XYZ file of C-alpha atoms in Angstrom:
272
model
C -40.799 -14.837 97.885
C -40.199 -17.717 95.432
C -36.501 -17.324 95.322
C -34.350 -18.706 97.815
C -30.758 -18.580 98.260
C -28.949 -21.613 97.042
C -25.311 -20.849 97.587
C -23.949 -17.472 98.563
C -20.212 -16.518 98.702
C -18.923 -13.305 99.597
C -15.190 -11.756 100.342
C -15.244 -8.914 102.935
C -13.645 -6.713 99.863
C -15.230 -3.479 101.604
C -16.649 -1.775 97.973
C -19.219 0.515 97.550
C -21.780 -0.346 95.487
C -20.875 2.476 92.959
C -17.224 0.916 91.997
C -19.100 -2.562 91.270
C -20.597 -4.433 88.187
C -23.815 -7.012 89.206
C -24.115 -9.507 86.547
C -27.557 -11.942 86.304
C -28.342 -14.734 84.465
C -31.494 -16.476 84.036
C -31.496 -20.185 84.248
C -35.188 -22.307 84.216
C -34.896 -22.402 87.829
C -34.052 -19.068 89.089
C -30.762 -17.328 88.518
C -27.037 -16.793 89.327
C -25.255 -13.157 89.964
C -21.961 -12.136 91.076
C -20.660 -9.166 91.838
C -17.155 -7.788 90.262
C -14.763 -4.920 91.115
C -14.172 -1.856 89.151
C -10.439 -3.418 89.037
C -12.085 -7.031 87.885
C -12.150 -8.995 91.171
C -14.981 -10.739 92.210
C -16.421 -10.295 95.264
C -19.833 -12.175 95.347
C -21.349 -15.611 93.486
C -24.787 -16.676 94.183
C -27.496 -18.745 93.061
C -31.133 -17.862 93.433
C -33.636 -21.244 93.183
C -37.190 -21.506 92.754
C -39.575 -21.236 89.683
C -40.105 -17.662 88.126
C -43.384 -16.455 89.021
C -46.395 -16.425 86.033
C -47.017 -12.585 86.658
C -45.177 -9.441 86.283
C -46.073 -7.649 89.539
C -44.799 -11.206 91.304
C -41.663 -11.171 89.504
C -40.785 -7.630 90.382
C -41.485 -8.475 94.233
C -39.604 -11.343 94.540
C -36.545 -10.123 92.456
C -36.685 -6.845 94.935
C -37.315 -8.947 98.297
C -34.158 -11.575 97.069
C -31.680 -9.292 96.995
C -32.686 -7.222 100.021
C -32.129 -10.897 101.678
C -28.597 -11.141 100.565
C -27.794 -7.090 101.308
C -27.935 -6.012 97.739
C -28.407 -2.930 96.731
C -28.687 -2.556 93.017
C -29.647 1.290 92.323
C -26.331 2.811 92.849
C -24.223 -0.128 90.817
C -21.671 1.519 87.891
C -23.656 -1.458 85.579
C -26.103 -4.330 85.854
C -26.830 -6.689 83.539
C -29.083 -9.603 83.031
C -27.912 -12.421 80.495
C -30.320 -14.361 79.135
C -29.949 -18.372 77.454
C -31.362 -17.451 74.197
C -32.066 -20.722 71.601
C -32.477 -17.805 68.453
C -29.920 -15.037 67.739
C -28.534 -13.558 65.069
C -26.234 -10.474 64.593
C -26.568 -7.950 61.689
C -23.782 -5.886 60.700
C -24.422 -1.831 61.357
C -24.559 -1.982 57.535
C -27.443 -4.006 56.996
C -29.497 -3.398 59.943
C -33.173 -1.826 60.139
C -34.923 -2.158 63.275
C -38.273 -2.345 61.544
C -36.857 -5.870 60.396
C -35.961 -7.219 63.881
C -38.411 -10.195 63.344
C -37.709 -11.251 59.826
C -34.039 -11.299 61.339
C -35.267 -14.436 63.878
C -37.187 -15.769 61.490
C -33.875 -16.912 59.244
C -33.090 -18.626 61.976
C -36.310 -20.559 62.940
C -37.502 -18.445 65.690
C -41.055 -18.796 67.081
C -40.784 -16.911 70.386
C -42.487 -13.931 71.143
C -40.193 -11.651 72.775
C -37.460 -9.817 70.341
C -34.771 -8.302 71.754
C -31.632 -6.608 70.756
C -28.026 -5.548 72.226
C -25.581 -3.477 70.021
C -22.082 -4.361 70.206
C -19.370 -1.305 69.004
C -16.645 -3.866 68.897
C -18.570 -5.788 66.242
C -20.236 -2.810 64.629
C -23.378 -5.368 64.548
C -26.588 -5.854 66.853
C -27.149 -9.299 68.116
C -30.915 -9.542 67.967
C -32.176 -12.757 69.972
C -35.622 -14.178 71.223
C -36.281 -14.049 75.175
C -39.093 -14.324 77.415
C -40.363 -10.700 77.571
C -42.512 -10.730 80.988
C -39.341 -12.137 82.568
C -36.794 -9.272 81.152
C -39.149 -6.678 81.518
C -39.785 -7.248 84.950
C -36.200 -7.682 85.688
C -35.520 -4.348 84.215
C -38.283 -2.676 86.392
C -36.889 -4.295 89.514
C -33.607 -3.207 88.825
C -33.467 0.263 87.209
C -30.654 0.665 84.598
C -30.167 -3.219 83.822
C -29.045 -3.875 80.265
C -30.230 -7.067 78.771
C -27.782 -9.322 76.435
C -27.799 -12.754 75.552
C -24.838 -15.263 75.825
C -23.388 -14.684 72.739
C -23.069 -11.126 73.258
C -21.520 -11.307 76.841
C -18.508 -13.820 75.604
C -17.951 -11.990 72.498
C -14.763 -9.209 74.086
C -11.569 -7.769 73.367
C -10.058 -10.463 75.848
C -10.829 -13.828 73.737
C -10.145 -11.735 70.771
C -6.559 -11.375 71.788
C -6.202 -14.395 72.953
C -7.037 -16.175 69.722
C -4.274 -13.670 67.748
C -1.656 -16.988 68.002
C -4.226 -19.939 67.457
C -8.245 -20.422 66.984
C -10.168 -20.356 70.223
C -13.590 -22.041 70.553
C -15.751 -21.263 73.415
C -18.163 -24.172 74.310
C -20.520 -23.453 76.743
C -23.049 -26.749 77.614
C -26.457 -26.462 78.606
C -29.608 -29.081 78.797
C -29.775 -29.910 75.286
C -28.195 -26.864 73.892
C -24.893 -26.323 73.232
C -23.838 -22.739 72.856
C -20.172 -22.393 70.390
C -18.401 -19.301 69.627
C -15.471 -18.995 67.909
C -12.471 -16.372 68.193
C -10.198 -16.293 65.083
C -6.642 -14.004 63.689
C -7.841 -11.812 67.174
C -11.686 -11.344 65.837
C -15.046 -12.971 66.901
C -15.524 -15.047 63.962
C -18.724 -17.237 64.950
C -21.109 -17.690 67.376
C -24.430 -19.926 67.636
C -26.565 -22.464 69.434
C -27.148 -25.980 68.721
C -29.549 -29.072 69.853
C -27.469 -31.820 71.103
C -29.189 -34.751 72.352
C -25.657 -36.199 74.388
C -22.231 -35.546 74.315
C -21.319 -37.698 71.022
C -23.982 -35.452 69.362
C -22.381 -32.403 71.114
C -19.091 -33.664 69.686
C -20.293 -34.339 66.076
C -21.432 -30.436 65.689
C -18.133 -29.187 67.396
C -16.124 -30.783 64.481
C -18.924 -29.942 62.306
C -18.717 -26.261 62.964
C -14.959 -26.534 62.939
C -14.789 -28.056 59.429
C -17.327 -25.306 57.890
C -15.523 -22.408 59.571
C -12.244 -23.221 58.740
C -10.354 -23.774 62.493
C -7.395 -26.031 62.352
C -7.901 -29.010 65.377
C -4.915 -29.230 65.389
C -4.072 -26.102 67.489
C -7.161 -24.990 68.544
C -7.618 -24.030 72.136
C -11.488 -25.249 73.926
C -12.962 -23.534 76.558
C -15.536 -25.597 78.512
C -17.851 -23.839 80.343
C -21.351 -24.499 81.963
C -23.214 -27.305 82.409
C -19.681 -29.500 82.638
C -18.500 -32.464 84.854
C -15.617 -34.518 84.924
C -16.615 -36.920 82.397
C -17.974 -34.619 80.111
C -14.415 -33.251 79.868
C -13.113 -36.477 79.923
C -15.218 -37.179 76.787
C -13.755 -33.955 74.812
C -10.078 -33.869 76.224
C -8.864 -37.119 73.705
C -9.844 -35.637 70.499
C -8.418 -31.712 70.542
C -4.941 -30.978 71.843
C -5.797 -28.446 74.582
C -8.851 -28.440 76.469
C -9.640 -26.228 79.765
C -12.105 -25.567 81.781
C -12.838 -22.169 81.342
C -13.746 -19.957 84.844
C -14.337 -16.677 83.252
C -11.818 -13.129 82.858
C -12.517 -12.124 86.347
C -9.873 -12.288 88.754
C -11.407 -14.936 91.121
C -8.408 -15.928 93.459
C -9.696 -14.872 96.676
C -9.677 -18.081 99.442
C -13.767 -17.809 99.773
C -13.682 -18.494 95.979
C -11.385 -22.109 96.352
C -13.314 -25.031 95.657
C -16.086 -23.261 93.899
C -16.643 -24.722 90.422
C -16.824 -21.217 88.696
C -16.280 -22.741 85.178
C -20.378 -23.528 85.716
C -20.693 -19.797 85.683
C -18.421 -18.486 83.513
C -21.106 -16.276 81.915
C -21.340 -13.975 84.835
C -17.039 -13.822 84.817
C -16.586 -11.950 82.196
């Protein structure tokens, strides 16, 4: 098997595996998961480590054999899903979209990779249609029957940071190596969302003000979520210039004692 387990906390939340949610998202190295309530608590974070296999077959094995390790059952969850770091995206409006046309869509937006996938969102009445590595997401889908496939953008754009931008502009920031992933919530509606090279944090900050200028969000009441890839100086760097700054942890309700200390801003992605 070439994952291993990294960290694993659990509650003892007795659930079936019918009233939860698995969430997975691929990183280089492996992956993370949790497992959520039907009534939004989270009852499981993990991290899987170790390089994805080069074939299919492999992938599908060790996926299957990992969680059998860490007694997970994945055929009778109410929803799994498997988030993946995509560089390329766009969304299309209902409107305007033709499936035929899913690869003149990426390339707008400079995309070379091979695998084109797409994830419909009714709240947006658009698809997001995004690049991603197509042995890995197929085999994940094979391992784990019924998994639904989004990218990042897709999994942070929801009714919750909608609302919560109704009273000022909210801009979700979530750091990765050498990307930088923004979206931004506006007047209670998902206004923007996109990924950016950033060679260090005063690049990083550069584009954030950047985007904010072309998009029209005030700094002067704008709210920042940072999420991800985020230590204490790299907050410390971004707290000075914008009036509130937080470490974002994700909607889940992740209060329970096993869950103190863990630094679940880093996988806010798999909150939600």
């Amino acid at each position: 098997m070439s994952y291993r387990s990294k960290t694993l906390i659990t509650t003892s939340s007795a659930t079936t595996s019918y009233g939860k949610r698995l969430s997975i998202c691929l990183m280089p190295n492996g992956f993370s998961f949790s497992e959520v309530s039907s009534d939004g608590h989270l009852l499981t974070i993990g991290e899987a480590d170790g390089m994805h296999a080069v074939t299919m077959t492999s992938v599908i094995n060790d996926v299957k054999a990992f969680f059998t390790s860490v007694n997970i059952r994945p055929l009778s969850y109410r929803s799994i899903e498997l988030i993946v770091l995509s560089n390329d995206s766009v969304w299309v409006p209902d409107d305007l979209y033709d499936s035929s046309a899913n690869r003149s869509y990426l390339n707008l937006v400079g995309a070379t990779a091979s695998g084109i996938h797409t994830f419909h969102s009714d709240m947006l009445a658009s698809t997001a249609v995004f690049s991603a590595n197509d042995m890995l997401t197929t085999a994940f889908k094979i391992a784990l029957p019924g998994l639904i496939v989004k990218h990042q953008h897709a999994k942070v754009a929801v009714e919750a940071l909608c609302q919560r931008s109704d009273s000022h502009p909210v801009m979700l920031l979530f750091w990765r190596q050498g990307r930088l992933d923004i979206d931004i919530f506006r007047n209670g509606r998902y206004q923007y969302g996109n990924t950016l090279k950033v060679a260090d944090d005063k690049d990083a900050l550069y584009h954030i003000v950047e985007v904010m200028k072309t998009y029209g969000v005030d700094t002067s009441n704008a709210e920042l979520l940072l999420c991800g890839d985020v230590d204490r100086s790299r907050y410390a760097f971004v707290n000075p210039y914008f009036p509130k700054v937080t470490l974002f942890s994700g909607l889940v309700d992740s209060s329970s004692p096993q869950f103190i200390g863990v630094h679940t801003y880093r996988h806010a992605l798999i909150l939600m």
